[in-house]
PDB file of C-alpha atoms in Angstrom:
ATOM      1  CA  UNK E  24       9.206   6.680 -19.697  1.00  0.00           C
ATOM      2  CA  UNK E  25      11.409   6.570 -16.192  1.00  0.00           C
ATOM      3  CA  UNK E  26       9.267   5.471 -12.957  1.00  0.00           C
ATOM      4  CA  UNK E  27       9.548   9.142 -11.844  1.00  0.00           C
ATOM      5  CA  UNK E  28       7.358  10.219 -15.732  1.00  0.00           C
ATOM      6  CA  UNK E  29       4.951   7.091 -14.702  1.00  0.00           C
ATOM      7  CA  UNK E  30       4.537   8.843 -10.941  1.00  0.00           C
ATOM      8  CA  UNK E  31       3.588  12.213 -12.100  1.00  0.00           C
ATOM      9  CA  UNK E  32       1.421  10.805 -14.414  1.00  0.00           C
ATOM     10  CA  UNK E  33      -0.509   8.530 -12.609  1.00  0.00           C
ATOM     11  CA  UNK E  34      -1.219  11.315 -10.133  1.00  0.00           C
ATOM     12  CA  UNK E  35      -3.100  13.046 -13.125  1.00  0.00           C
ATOM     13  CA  UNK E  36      -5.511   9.703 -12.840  1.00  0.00           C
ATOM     14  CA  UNK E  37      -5.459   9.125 -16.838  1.00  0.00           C
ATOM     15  CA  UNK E  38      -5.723   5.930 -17.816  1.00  0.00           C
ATOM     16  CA  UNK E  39      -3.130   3.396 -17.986  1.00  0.00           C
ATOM     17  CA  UNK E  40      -3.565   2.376 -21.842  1.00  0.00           C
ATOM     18  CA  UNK E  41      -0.399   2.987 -23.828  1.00  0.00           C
ATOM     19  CA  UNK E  42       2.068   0.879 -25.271  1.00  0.00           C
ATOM     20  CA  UNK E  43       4.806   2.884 -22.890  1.00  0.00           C
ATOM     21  CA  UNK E  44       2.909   2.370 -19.668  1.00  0.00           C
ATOM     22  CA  UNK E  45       2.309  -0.966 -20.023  1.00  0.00           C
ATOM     23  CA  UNK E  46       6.084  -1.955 -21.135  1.00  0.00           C
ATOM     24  CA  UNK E  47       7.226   0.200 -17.576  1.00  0.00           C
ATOM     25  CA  UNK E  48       4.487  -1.287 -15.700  1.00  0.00           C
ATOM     26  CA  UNK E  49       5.882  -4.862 -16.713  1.00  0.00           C
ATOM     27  CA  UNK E  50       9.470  -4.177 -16.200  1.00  0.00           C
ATOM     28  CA  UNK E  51       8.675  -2.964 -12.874  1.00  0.00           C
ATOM     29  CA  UNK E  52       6.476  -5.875 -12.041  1.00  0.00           C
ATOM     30  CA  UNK E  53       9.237  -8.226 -12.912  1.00  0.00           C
ATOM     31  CA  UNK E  54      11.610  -6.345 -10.897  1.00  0.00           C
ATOM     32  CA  UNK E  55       9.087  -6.204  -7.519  1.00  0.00           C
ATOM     33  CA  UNK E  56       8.969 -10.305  -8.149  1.00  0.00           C
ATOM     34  CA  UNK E  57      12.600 -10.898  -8.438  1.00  0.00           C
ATOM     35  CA  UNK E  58      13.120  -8.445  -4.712  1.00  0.00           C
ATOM     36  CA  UNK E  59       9.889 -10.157  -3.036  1.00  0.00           C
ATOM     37  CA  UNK E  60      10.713 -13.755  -3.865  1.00  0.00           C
ATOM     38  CA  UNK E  61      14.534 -12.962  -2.258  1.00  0.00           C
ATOM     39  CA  UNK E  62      12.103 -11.265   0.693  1.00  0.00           C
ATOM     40  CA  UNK E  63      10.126 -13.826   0.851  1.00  0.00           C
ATOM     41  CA  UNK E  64      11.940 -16.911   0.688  1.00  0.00           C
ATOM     42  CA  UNK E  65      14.588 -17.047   3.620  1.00  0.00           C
ATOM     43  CA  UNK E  66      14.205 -15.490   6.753  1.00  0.00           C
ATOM     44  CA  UNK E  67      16.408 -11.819   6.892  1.00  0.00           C
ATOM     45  CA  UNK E  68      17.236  -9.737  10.021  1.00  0.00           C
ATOM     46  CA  UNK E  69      15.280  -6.921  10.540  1.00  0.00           C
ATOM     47  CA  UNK E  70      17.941  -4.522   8.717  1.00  0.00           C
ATOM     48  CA  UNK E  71      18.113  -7.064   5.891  1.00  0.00           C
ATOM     49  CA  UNK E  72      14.416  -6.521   5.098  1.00  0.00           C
ATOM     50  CA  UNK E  73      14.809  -2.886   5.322  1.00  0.00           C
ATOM     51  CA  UNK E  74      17.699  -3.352   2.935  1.00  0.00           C
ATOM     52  CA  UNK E  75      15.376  -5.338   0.362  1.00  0.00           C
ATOM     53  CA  UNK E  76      12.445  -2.830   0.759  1.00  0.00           C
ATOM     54  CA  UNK E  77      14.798  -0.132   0.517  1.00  0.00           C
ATOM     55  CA  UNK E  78      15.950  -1.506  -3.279  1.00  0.00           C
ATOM     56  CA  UNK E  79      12.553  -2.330  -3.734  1.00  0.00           C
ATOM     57  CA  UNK E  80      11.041   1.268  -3.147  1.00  0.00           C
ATOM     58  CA  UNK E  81      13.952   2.561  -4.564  1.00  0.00           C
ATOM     59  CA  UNK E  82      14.697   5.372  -1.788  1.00  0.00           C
ATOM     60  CA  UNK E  83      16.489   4.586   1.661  1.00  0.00           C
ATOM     61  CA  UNK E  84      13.778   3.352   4.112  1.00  0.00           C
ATOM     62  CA  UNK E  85      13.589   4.282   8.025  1.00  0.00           C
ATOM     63  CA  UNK E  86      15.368   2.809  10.543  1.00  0.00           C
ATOM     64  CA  UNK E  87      11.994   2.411  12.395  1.00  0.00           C
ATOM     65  CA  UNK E  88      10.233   0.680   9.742  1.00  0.00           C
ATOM     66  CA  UNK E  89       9.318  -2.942  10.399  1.00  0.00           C
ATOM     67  CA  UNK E  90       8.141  -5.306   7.951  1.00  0.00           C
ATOM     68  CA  UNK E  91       6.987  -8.963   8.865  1.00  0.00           C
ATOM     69  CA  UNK E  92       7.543 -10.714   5.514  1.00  0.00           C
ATOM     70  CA  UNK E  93       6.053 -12.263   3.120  1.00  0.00           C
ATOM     71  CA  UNK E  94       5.083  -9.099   1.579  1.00  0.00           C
ATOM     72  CA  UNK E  95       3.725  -8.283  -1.881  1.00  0.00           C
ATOM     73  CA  UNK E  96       3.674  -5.803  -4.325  1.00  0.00           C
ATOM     74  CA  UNK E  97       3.315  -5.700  -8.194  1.00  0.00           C
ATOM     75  CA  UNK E  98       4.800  -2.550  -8.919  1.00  0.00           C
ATOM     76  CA  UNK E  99       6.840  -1.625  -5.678  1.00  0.00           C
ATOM     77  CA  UNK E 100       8.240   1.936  -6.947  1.00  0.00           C
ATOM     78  CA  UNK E 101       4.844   4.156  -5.587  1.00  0.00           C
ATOM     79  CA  UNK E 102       5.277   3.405  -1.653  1.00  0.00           C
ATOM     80  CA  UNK E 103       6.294   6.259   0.778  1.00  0.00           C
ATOM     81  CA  UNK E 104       6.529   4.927   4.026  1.00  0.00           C
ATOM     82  CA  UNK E 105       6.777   7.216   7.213  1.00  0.00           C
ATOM     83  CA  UNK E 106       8.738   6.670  11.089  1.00  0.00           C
ATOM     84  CA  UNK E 107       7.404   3.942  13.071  1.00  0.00           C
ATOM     85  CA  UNK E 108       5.544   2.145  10.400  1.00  0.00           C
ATOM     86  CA  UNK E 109       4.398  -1.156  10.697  1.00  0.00           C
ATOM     87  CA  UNK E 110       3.401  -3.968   8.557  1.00  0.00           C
ATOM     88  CA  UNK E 111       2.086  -7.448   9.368  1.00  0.00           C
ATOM     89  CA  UNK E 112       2.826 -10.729   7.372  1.00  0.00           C
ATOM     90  CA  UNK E 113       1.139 -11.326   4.118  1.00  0.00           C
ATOM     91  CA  UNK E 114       0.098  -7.483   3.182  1.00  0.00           C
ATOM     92  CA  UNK E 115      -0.697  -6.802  -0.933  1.00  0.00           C
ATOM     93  CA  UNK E 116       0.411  -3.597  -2.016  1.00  0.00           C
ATOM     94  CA  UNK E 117      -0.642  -2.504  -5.107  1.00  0.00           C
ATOM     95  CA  UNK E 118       1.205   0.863  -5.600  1.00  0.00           C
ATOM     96  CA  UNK E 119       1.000   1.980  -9.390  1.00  0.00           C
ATOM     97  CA  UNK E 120      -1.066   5.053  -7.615  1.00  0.00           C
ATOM     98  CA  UNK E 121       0.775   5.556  -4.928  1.00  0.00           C
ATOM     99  CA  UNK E 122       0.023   4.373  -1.179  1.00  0.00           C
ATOM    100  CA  UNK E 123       1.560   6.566   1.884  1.00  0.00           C
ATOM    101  CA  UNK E 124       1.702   5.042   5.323  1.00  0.00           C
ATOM    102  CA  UNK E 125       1.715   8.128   7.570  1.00  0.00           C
ATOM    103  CA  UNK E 126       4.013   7.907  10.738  1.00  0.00           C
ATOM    104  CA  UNK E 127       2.993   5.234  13.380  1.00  0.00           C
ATOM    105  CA  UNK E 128       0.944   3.760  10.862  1.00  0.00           C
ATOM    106  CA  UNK E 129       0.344   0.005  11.785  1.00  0.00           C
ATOM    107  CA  UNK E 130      -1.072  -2.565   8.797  1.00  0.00           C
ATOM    108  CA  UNK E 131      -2.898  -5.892  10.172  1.00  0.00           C
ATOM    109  CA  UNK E 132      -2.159  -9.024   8.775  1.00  0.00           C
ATOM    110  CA  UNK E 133      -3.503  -9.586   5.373  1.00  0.00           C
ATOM    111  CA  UNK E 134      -4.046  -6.367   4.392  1.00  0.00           C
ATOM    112  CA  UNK E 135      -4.715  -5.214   0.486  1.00  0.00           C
ATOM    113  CA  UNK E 136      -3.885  -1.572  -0.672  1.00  0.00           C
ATOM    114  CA  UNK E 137      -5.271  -1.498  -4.863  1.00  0.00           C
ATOM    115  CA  UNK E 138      -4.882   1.606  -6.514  1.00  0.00           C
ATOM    116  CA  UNK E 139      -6.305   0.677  -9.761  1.00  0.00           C
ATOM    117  CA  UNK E 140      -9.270   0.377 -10.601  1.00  0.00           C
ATOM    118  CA  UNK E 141     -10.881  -0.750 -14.251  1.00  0.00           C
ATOM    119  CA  UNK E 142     -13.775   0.292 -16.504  1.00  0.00           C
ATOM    120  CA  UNK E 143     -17.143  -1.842 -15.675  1.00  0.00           C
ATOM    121  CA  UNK E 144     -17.907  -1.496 -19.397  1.00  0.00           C
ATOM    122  CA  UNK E 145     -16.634  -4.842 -21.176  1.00  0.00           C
ATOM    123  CA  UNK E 146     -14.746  -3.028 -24.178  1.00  0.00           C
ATOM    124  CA  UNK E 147     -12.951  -0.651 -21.886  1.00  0.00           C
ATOM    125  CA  UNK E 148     -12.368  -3.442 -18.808  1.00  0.00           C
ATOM    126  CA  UNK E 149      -8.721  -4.097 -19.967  1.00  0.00           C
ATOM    127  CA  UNK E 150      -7.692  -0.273 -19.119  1.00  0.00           C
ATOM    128  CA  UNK E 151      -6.701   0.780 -15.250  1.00  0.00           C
ATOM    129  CA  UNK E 152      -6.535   4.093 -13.878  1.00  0.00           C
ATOM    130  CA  UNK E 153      -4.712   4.887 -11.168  1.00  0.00           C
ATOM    131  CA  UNK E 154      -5.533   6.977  -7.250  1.00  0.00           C
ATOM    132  CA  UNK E 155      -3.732   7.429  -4.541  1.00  0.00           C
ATOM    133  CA  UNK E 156      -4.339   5.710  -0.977  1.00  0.00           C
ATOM    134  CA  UNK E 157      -2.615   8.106   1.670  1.00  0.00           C
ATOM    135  CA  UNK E 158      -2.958   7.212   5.525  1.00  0.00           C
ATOM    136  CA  UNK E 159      -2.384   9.892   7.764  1.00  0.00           C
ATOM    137  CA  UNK E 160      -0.344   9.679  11.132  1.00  0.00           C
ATOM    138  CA  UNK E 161      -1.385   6.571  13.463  1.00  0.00           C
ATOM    139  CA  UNK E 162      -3.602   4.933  11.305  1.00  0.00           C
ATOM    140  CA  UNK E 163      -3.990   1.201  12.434  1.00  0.00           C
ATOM    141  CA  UNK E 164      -5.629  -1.310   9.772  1.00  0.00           C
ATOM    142  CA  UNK E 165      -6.920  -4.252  11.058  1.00  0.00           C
ATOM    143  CA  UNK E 166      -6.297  -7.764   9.671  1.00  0.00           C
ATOM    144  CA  UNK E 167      -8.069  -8.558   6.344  1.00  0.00           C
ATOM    145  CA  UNK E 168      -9.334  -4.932   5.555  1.00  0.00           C
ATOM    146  CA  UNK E 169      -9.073  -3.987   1.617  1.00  0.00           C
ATOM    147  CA  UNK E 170      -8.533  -0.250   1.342  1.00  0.00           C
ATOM    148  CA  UNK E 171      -9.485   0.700  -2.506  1.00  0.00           C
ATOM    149  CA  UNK E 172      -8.295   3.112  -4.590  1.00  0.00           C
ATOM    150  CA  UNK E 173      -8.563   7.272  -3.939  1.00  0.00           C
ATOM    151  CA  UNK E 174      -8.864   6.645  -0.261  1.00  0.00           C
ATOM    152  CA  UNK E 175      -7.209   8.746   2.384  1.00  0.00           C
ATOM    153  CA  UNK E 176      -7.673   7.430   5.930  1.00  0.00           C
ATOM    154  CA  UNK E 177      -7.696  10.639   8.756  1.00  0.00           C
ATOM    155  CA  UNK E 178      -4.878  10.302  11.122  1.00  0.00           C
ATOM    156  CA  UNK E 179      -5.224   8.004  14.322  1.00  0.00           C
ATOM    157  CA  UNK E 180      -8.130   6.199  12.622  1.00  0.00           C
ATOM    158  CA  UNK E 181      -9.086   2.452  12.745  1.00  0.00           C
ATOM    159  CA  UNK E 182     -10.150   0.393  10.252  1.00  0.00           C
ATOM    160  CA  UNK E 183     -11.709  -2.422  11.689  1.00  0.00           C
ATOM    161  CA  UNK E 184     -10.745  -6.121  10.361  1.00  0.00           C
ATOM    162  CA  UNK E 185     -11.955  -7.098   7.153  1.00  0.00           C
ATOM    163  CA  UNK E 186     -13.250  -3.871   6.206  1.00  0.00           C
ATOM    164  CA  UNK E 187     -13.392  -2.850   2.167  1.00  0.00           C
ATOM    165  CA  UNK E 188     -12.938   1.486   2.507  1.00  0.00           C
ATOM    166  CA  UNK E 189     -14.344   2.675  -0.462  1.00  0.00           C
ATOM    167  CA  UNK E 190     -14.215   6.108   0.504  1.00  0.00           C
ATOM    168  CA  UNK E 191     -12.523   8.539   2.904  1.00  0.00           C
ATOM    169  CA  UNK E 192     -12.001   7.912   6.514  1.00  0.00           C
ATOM    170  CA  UNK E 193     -12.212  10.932   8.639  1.00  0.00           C
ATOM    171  CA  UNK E 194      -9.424  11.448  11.516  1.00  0.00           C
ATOM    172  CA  UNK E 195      -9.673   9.869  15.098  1.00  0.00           C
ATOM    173  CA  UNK E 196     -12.794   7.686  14.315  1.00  0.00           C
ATOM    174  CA  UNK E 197     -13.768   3.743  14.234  1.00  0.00           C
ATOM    175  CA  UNK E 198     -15.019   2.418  10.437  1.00  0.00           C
ATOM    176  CA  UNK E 199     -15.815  -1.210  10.004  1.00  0.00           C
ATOM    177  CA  UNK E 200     -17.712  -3.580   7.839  1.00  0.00           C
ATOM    178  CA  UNK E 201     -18.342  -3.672   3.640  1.00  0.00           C
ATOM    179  CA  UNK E 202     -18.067  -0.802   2.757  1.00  0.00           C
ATOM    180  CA  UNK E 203     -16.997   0.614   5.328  1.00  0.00           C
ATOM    181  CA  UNK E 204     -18.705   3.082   7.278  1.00  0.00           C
ATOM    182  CA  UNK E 205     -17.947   5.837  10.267  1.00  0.00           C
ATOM    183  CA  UNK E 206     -18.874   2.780  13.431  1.00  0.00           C
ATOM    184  CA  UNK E 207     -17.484   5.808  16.546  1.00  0.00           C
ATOM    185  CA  UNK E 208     -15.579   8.450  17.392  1.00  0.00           C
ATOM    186  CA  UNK E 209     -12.456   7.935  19.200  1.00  0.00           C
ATOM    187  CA  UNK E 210     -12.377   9.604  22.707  1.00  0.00           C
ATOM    188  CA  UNK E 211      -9.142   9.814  24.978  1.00  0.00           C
ATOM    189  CA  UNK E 212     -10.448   7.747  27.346  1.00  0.00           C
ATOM    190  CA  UNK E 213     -10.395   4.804  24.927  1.00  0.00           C
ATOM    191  CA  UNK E 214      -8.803   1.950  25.468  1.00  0.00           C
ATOM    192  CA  UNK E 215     -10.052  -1.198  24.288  1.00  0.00           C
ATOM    193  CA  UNK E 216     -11.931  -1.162  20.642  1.00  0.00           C
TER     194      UNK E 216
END
């Protein structure tokens, strides 16, 4: 199975249980580690990390993407990042679904993006299935928030710090607390949160 096989397939949403899958899943996992720990471990120029991420994604980032290490993902192939994105120190991305930062999207410190989710019945706990988090255009996440699998977030919403979105966020409004829930609309007169 190539990552491209394992991409299509997650977006299905089966369940992650074969032999196949899991031998990808840790050969990928063991490649994010090896490119994170090199991330994470010295400081790098801005173009450097861009370099890293871009061998770590496997697809030529943007120019205008910013990343304040130490980031961390476990799988690191399923991230499609946007223009303008930016992402905070110590952010968890865990991508077997797929997570797209929309452009202008800006990720608080501390942020965790998990696409899997398992069974709650005991026998069937040990299989993950996969969804999709997608953030629209100008999405800000505040520091701490947990965005869980299936989500999309509307463009030029906020997710208020330390949030857990369990579900979808519509566009241009305020959503805060656990779980989450719609707090405002934004207005153009807006300023200050």
């Amino acid at each position: 199975m190539t990552i491209e096989e394992f991409k299509a397939y997650t977006k299905t949403k089966g369940p992650l249980n074969t032999a196949e899958i899991h031998s990808l899943m840790d050969h990928a996992s063991n490649e994010a580690r090896k490119i994170t720990f090199r991330l994470n471990s010295a400081y790098h120029t801005p173009d450097e990390v861009r370099t890293l991420l871009s061998e770590l994604f496997g697809y030529r980032v943007p120019d205008s993407f910013r990343v304040f290490p130490p980031f961390y993902t476990d799988f690191g192939k399923n991230i499609t990042v946007g223009e303008n994105v930016f992402i905070n120190a110590c952010c968890h991305f865990q991508d077997h679904g797929g997570v797209t930062l929309g452009d202008g999207s800006q990720i608080g410190h501390n942020v965790v993006f998990a696409t899997l989710n398992h069974a709650l019945e005991p026998e069937l706990r040990a299989i993950t299935s996969p969804a999709p988090i997608v953030l629209g255009r100008n999405v800000w996440i505040g520091s701490n928030a947990t965005i869980l699998q299936g989500v999309t977030i509307g463009d030029n919403a906020v997710v208020a710090a330390g949030a857990v979105v369990t579900k979808d966020v519509p566009a241009n409004t305020v959503v805060g607390g656990v779980p989450a829930k719609v707090i405002r609309a934004i207005g153009s007169s807006d300023f200050w949160i």
